[in-house]
Tab-separated table of C-alpha atoms in Angstrom:
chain	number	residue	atom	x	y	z
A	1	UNK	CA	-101.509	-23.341	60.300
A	2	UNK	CA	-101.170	-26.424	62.016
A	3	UNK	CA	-104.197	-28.489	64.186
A	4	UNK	CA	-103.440	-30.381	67.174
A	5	UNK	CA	-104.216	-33.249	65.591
A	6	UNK	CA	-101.304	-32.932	62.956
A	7	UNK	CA	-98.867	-31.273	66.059
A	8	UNK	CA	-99.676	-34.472	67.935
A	9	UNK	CA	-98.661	-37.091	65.125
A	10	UNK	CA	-95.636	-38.533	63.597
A	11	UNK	CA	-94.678	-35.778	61.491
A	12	UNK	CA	-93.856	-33.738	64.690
A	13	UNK	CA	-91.913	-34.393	68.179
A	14	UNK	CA	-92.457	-32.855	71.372
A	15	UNK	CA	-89.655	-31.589	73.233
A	16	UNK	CA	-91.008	-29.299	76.151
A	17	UNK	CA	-94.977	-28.112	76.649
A	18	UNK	CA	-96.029	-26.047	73.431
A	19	UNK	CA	-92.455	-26.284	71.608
A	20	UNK	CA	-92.193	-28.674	68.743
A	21	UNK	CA	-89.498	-29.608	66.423
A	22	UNK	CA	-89.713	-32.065	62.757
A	23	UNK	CA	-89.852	-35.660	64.054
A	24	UNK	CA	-86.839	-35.889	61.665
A	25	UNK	CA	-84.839	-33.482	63.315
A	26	UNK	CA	-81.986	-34.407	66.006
A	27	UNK	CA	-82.252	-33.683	69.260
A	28	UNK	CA	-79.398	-33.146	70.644
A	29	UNK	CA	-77.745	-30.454	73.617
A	30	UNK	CA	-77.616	-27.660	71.333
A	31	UNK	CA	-81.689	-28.472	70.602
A	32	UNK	CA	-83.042	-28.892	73.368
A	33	UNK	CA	-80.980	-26.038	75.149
A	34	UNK	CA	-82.334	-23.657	72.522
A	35	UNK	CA	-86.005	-24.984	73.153
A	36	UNK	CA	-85.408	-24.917	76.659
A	37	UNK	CA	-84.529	-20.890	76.286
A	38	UNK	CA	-88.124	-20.266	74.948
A	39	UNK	CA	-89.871	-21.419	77.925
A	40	UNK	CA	-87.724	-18.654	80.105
A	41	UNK	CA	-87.432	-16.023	77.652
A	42	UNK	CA	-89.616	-13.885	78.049
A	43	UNK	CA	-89.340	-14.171	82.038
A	44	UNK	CA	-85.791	-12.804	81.813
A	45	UNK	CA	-84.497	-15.987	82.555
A	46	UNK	CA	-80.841	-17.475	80.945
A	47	UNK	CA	-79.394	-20.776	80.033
A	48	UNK	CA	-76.653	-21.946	82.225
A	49	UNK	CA	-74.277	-25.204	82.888
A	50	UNK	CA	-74.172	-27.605	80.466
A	51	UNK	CA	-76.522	-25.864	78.065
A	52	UNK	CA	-74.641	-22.319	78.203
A	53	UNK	CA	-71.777	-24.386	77.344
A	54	UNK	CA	-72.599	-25.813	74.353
A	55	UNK	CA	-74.409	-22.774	73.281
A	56	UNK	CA	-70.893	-20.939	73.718
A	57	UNK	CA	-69.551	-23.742	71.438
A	58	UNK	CA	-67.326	-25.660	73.993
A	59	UNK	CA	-68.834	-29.008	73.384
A	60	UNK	CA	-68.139	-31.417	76.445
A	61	UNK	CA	-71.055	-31.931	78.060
A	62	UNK	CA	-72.000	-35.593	78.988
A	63	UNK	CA	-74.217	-37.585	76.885
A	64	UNK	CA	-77.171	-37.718	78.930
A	65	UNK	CA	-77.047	-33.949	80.042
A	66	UNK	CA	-79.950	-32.120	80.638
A	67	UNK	CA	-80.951	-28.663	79.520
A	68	UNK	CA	-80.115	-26.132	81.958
A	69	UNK	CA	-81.658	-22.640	82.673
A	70	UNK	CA	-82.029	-20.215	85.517
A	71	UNK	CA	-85.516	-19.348	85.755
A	72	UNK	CA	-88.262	-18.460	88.572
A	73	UNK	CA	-88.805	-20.667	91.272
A	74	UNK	CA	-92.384	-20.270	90.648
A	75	UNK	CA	-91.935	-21.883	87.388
A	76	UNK	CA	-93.508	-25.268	86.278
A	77	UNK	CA	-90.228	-27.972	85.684
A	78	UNK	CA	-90.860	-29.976	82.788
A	79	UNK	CA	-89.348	-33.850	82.411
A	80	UNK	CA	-86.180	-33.679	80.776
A	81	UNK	CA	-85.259	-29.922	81.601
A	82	UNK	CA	-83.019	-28.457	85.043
A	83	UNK	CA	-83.341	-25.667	86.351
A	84	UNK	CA	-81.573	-23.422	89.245
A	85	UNK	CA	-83.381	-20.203	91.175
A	86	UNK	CA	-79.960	-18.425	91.339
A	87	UNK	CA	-80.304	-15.031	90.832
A	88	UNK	CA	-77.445	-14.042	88.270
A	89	UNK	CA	-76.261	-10.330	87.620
A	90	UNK	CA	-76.374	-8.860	84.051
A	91	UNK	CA	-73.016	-8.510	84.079
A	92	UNK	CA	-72.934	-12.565	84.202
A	93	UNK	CA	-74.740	-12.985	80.698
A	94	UNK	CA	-74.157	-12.830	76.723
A	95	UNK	CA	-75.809	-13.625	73.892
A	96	UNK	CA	-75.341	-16.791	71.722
A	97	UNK	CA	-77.016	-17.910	69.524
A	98	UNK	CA	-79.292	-15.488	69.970
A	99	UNK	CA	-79.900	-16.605	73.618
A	100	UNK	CA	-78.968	-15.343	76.777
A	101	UNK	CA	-76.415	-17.303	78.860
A	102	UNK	CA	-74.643	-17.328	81.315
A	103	UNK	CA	-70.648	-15.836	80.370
A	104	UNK	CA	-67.864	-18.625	80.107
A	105	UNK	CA	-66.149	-17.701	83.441
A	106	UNK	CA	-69.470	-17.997	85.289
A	107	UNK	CA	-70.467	-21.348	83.072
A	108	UNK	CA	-67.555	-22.324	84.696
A	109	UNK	CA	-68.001	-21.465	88.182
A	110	UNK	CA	-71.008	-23.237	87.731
A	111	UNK	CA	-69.961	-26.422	86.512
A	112	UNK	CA	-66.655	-26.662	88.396
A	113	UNK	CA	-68.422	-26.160	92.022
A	114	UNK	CA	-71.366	-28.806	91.151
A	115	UNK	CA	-69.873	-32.085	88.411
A	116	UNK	CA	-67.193	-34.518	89.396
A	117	UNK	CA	-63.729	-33.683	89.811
A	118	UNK	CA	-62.375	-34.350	86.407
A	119	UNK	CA	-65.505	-33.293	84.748
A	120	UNK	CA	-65.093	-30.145	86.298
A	121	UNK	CA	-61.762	-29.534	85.182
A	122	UNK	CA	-62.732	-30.728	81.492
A	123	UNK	CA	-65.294	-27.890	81.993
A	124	UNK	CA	-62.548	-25.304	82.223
A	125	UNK	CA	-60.020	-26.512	80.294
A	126	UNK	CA	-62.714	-26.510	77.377
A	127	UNK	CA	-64.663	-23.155	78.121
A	128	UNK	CA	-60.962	-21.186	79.011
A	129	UNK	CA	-59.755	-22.413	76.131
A	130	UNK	CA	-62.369	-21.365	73.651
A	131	UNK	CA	-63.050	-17.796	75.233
A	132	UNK	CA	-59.196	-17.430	76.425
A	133	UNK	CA	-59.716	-16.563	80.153
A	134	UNK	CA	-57.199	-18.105	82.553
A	135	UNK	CA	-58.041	-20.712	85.224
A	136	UNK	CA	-56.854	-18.305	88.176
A	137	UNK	CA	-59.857	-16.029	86.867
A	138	UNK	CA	-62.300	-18.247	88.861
A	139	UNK	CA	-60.178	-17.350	91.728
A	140	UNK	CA	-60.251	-14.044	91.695
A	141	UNK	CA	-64.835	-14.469	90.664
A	142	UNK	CA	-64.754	-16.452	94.054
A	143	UNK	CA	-63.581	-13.767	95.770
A	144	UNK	CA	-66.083	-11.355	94.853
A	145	UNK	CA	-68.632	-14.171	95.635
A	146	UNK	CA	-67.671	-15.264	99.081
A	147	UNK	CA	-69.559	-18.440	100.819
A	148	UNK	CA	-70.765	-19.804	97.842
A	149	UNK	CA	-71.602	-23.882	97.730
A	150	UNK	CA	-68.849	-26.046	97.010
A	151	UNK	CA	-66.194	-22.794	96.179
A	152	UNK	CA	-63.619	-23.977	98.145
A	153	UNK	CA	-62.610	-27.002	95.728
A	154	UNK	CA	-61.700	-24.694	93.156
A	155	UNK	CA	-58.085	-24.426	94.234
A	156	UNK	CA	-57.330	-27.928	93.388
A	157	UNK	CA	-59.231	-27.498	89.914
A	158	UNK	CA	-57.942	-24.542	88.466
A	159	UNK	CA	-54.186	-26.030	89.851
A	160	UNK	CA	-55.068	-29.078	87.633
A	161	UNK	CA	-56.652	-26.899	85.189
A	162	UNK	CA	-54.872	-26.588	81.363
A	163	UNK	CA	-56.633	-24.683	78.700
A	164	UNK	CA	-53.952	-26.104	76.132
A	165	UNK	CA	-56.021	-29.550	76.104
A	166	UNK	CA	-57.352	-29.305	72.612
A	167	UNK	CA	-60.245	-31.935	73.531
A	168	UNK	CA	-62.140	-33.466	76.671
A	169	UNK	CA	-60.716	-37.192	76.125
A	170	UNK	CA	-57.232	-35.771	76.618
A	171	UNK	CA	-58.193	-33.354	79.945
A	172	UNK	CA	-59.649	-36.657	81.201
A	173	UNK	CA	-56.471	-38.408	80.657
A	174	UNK	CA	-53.902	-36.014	81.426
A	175	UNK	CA	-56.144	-35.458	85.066
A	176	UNK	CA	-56.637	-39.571	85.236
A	177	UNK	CA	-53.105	-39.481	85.663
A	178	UNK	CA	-51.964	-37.154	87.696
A	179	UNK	CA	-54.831	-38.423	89.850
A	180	UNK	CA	-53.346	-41.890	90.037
A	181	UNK	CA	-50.031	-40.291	91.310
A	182	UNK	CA	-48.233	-39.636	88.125
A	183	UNK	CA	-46.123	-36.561	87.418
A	184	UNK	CA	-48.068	-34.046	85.560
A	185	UNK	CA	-47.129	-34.476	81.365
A	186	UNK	CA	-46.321	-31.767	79.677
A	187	UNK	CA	-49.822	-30.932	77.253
A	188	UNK	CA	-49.901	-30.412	73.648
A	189	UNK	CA	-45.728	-31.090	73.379
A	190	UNK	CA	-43.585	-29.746	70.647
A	191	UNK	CA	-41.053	-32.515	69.700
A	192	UNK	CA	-38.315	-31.092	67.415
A	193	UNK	CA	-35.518	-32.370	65.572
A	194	UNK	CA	-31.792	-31.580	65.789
A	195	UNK	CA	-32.078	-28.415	63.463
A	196	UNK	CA	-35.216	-27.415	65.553
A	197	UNK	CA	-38.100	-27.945	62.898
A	198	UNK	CA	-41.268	-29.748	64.525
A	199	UNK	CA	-41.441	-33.599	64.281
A	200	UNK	CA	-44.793	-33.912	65.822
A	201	UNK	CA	-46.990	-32.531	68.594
A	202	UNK	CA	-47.801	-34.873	71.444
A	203	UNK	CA	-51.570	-34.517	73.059
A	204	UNK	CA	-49.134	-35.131	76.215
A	205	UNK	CA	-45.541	-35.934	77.015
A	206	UNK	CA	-42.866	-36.348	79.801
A	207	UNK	CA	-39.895	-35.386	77.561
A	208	UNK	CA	-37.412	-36.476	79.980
A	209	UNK	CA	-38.282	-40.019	79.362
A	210	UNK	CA	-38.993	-39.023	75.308
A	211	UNK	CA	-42.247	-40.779	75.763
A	212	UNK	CA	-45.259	-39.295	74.015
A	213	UNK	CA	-49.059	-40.208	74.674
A	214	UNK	CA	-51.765	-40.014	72.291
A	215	UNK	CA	-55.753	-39.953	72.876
A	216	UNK	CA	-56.817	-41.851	69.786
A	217	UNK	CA	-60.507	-40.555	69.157
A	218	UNK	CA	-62.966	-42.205	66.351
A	219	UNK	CA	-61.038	-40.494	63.466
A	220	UNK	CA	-57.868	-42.637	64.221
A	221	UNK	CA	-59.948	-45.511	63.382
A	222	UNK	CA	-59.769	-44.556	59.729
A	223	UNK	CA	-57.304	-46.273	57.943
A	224	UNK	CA	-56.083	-43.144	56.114
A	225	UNK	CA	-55.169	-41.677	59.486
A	226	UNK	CA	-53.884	-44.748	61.199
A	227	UNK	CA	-51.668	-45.218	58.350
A	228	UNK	CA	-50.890	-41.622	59.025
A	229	UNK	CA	-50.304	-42.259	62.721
A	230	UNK	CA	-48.166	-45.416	62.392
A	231	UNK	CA	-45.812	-43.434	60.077
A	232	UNK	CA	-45.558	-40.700	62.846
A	233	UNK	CA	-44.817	-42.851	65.546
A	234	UNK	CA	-42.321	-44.246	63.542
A	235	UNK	CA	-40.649	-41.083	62.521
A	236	UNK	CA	-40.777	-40.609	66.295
A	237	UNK	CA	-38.937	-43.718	67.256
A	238	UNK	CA	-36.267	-42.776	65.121
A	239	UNK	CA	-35.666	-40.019	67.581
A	240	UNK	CA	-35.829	-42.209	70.299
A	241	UNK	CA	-39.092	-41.311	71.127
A	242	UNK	CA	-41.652	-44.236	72.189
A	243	UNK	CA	-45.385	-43.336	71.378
A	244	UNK	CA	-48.587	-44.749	73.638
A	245	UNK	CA	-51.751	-44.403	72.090
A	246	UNK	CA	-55.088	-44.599	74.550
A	247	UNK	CA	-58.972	-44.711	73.773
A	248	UNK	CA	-61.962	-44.355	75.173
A	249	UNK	CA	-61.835	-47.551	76.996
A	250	UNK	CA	-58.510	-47.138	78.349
A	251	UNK	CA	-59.680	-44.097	80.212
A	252	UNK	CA	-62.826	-46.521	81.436
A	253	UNK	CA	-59.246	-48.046	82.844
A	254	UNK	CA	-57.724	-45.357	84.299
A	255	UNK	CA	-55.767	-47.770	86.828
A	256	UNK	CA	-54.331	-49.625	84.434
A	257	UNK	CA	-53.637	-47.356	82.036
A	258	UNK	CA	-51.885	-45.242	84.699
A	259	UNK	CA	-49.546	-48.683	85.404
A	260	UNK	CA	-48.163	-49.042	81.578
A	261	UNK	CA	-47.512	-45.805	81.886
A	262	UNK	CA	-45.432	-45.293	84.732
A	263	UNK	CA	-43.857	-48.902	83.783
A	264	UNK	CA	-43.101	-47.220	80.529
A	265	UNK	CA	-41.557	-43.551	82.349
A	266	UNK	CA	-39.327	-46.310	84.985
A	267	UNK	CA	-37.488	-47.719	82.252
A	268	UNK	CA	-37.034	-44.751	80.241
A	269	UNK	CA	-36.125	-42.675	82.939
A	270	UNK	CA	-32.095	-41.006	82.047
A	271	UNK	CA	-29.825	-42.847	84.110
A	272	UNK	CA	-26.414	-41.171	85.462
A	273	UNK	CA	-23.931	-41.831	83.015
């Protein structure tokens, strides 16, 4: 239907040998995870890390990820694809998408024993929370897997681990400061009133000190929600609550965000009457 003169030229865009997509359409994770699958498919192979991830619809995966899939070592790597010889069990894979990948515990084994520190608790934070496993699962995997690389940081991860985090931003905030010697907020807060109906919910909180923290993504730009936001806070304040509000490049600025807050929890701290 097509020549390889027309495959070849603008109307088309080549993503991995002999798979094509529209040169209009966007290729993103989800994309090129999906194209990645049909190079392995038929070898029994699976998508994993990042790629199983996003395929299971837990969407933190860095900007620049690759696609990732488990295939055989004898097979040729493209540019632009990852792969991993690990030999995983049937009992290790689903279907999504109509693809098979690796299950959202072992996704997170995976990712938790190979990314950064934070990114590897933003991992399961994101994936427990969407397929409601608990943290202490990955525990009780690595025991049935015994020796594997880089298992034994998995205590501190799943003890810094919170599937309540409701997005990335605020697992790499709530971790940033606890990291930076903070006290460990209290995640997705319930503030009430006197008659017990809910105020707000903080993305995290140290109630003692009735201050809330906010991660302020791209929609709070909007003026309909800042409006909204600014009329919270100040709902809030009438409770004696004090609000903080972060972005993306105060987590860039971990250190000093960590310092206004912990300025902030000093002087609000209860003193003895």
């Amino acid at each position: 239907m097509l020549t390889r003169h027309q495959l070849y030229g603008p109307r088309f865009q080549r993503v991995f040998p002999d798979i094509f997509l529209p040169a209009s359409a966007p290729l993103d994770l989800f994309t090129r995870s999906r194209a990645a699958y049909l190079l392995v498919r038929d070898q029994g192979g699976a998508l994993v890390g990042y790629s199983a991830a996003q395929l299971l619809d837990a969407d933190f995966a860095p900007a620049n990820a690759q696609a990732e899939v488990a295939a055989p070592r004898f097979m040729y790597r493209p540019r632009g694809l990852r792969t991993c010889g690990d030999r995983i069990e049937a009992a290790d894979l689903v279907q999504a998408h109509n693809c098979r990948v690796t299950t959202p515990v072992r996704t997170a084994w995976d990712l938790a024993r190979r990314v950064p520190l934070v990114e590897a608790v933003v991992a399961v934070d994101a994936l427990a929370r969407r397929a409601g496993f608990e943290p202490t699962d990955l525990l009780d995997y690595r025991a049935k897997h015994p020796g594997a690389r880089g298992c034994r940081r998995l205590d501190r991860i799943v003890a810094l681990a919170d599937p309540r985090a409701e997005s990335p931003p605020e697992t790499r905030l709530r971790v940033g400061l606890v990291l930076e010697g903070l006290p460990t907020p209290e995640t997705q807060y319930e503030i009430l009133d006197e008659f017990g109906f809910l105020l707000a919910k903080a993305d995290l909180a140290y109630p003692p000190a009735r201050l809330a923290i906010e991660y302020d993504g791209r929609i709070h730009l909007e003026r309909w929600r800042w409006e909204r936001d600014r009329e919270r806070d100040t709902r809030l304040a009438g409770y004696g609550w004090e609000t903080l509000r972060f972005g993306h490049n105060d987590l860039r600025a971990i250190h000093q965000t960590a310092s206004k807050v912990r300025g902030l929890l000093a002087r609000r701290a209860p003193r003895p009457s």
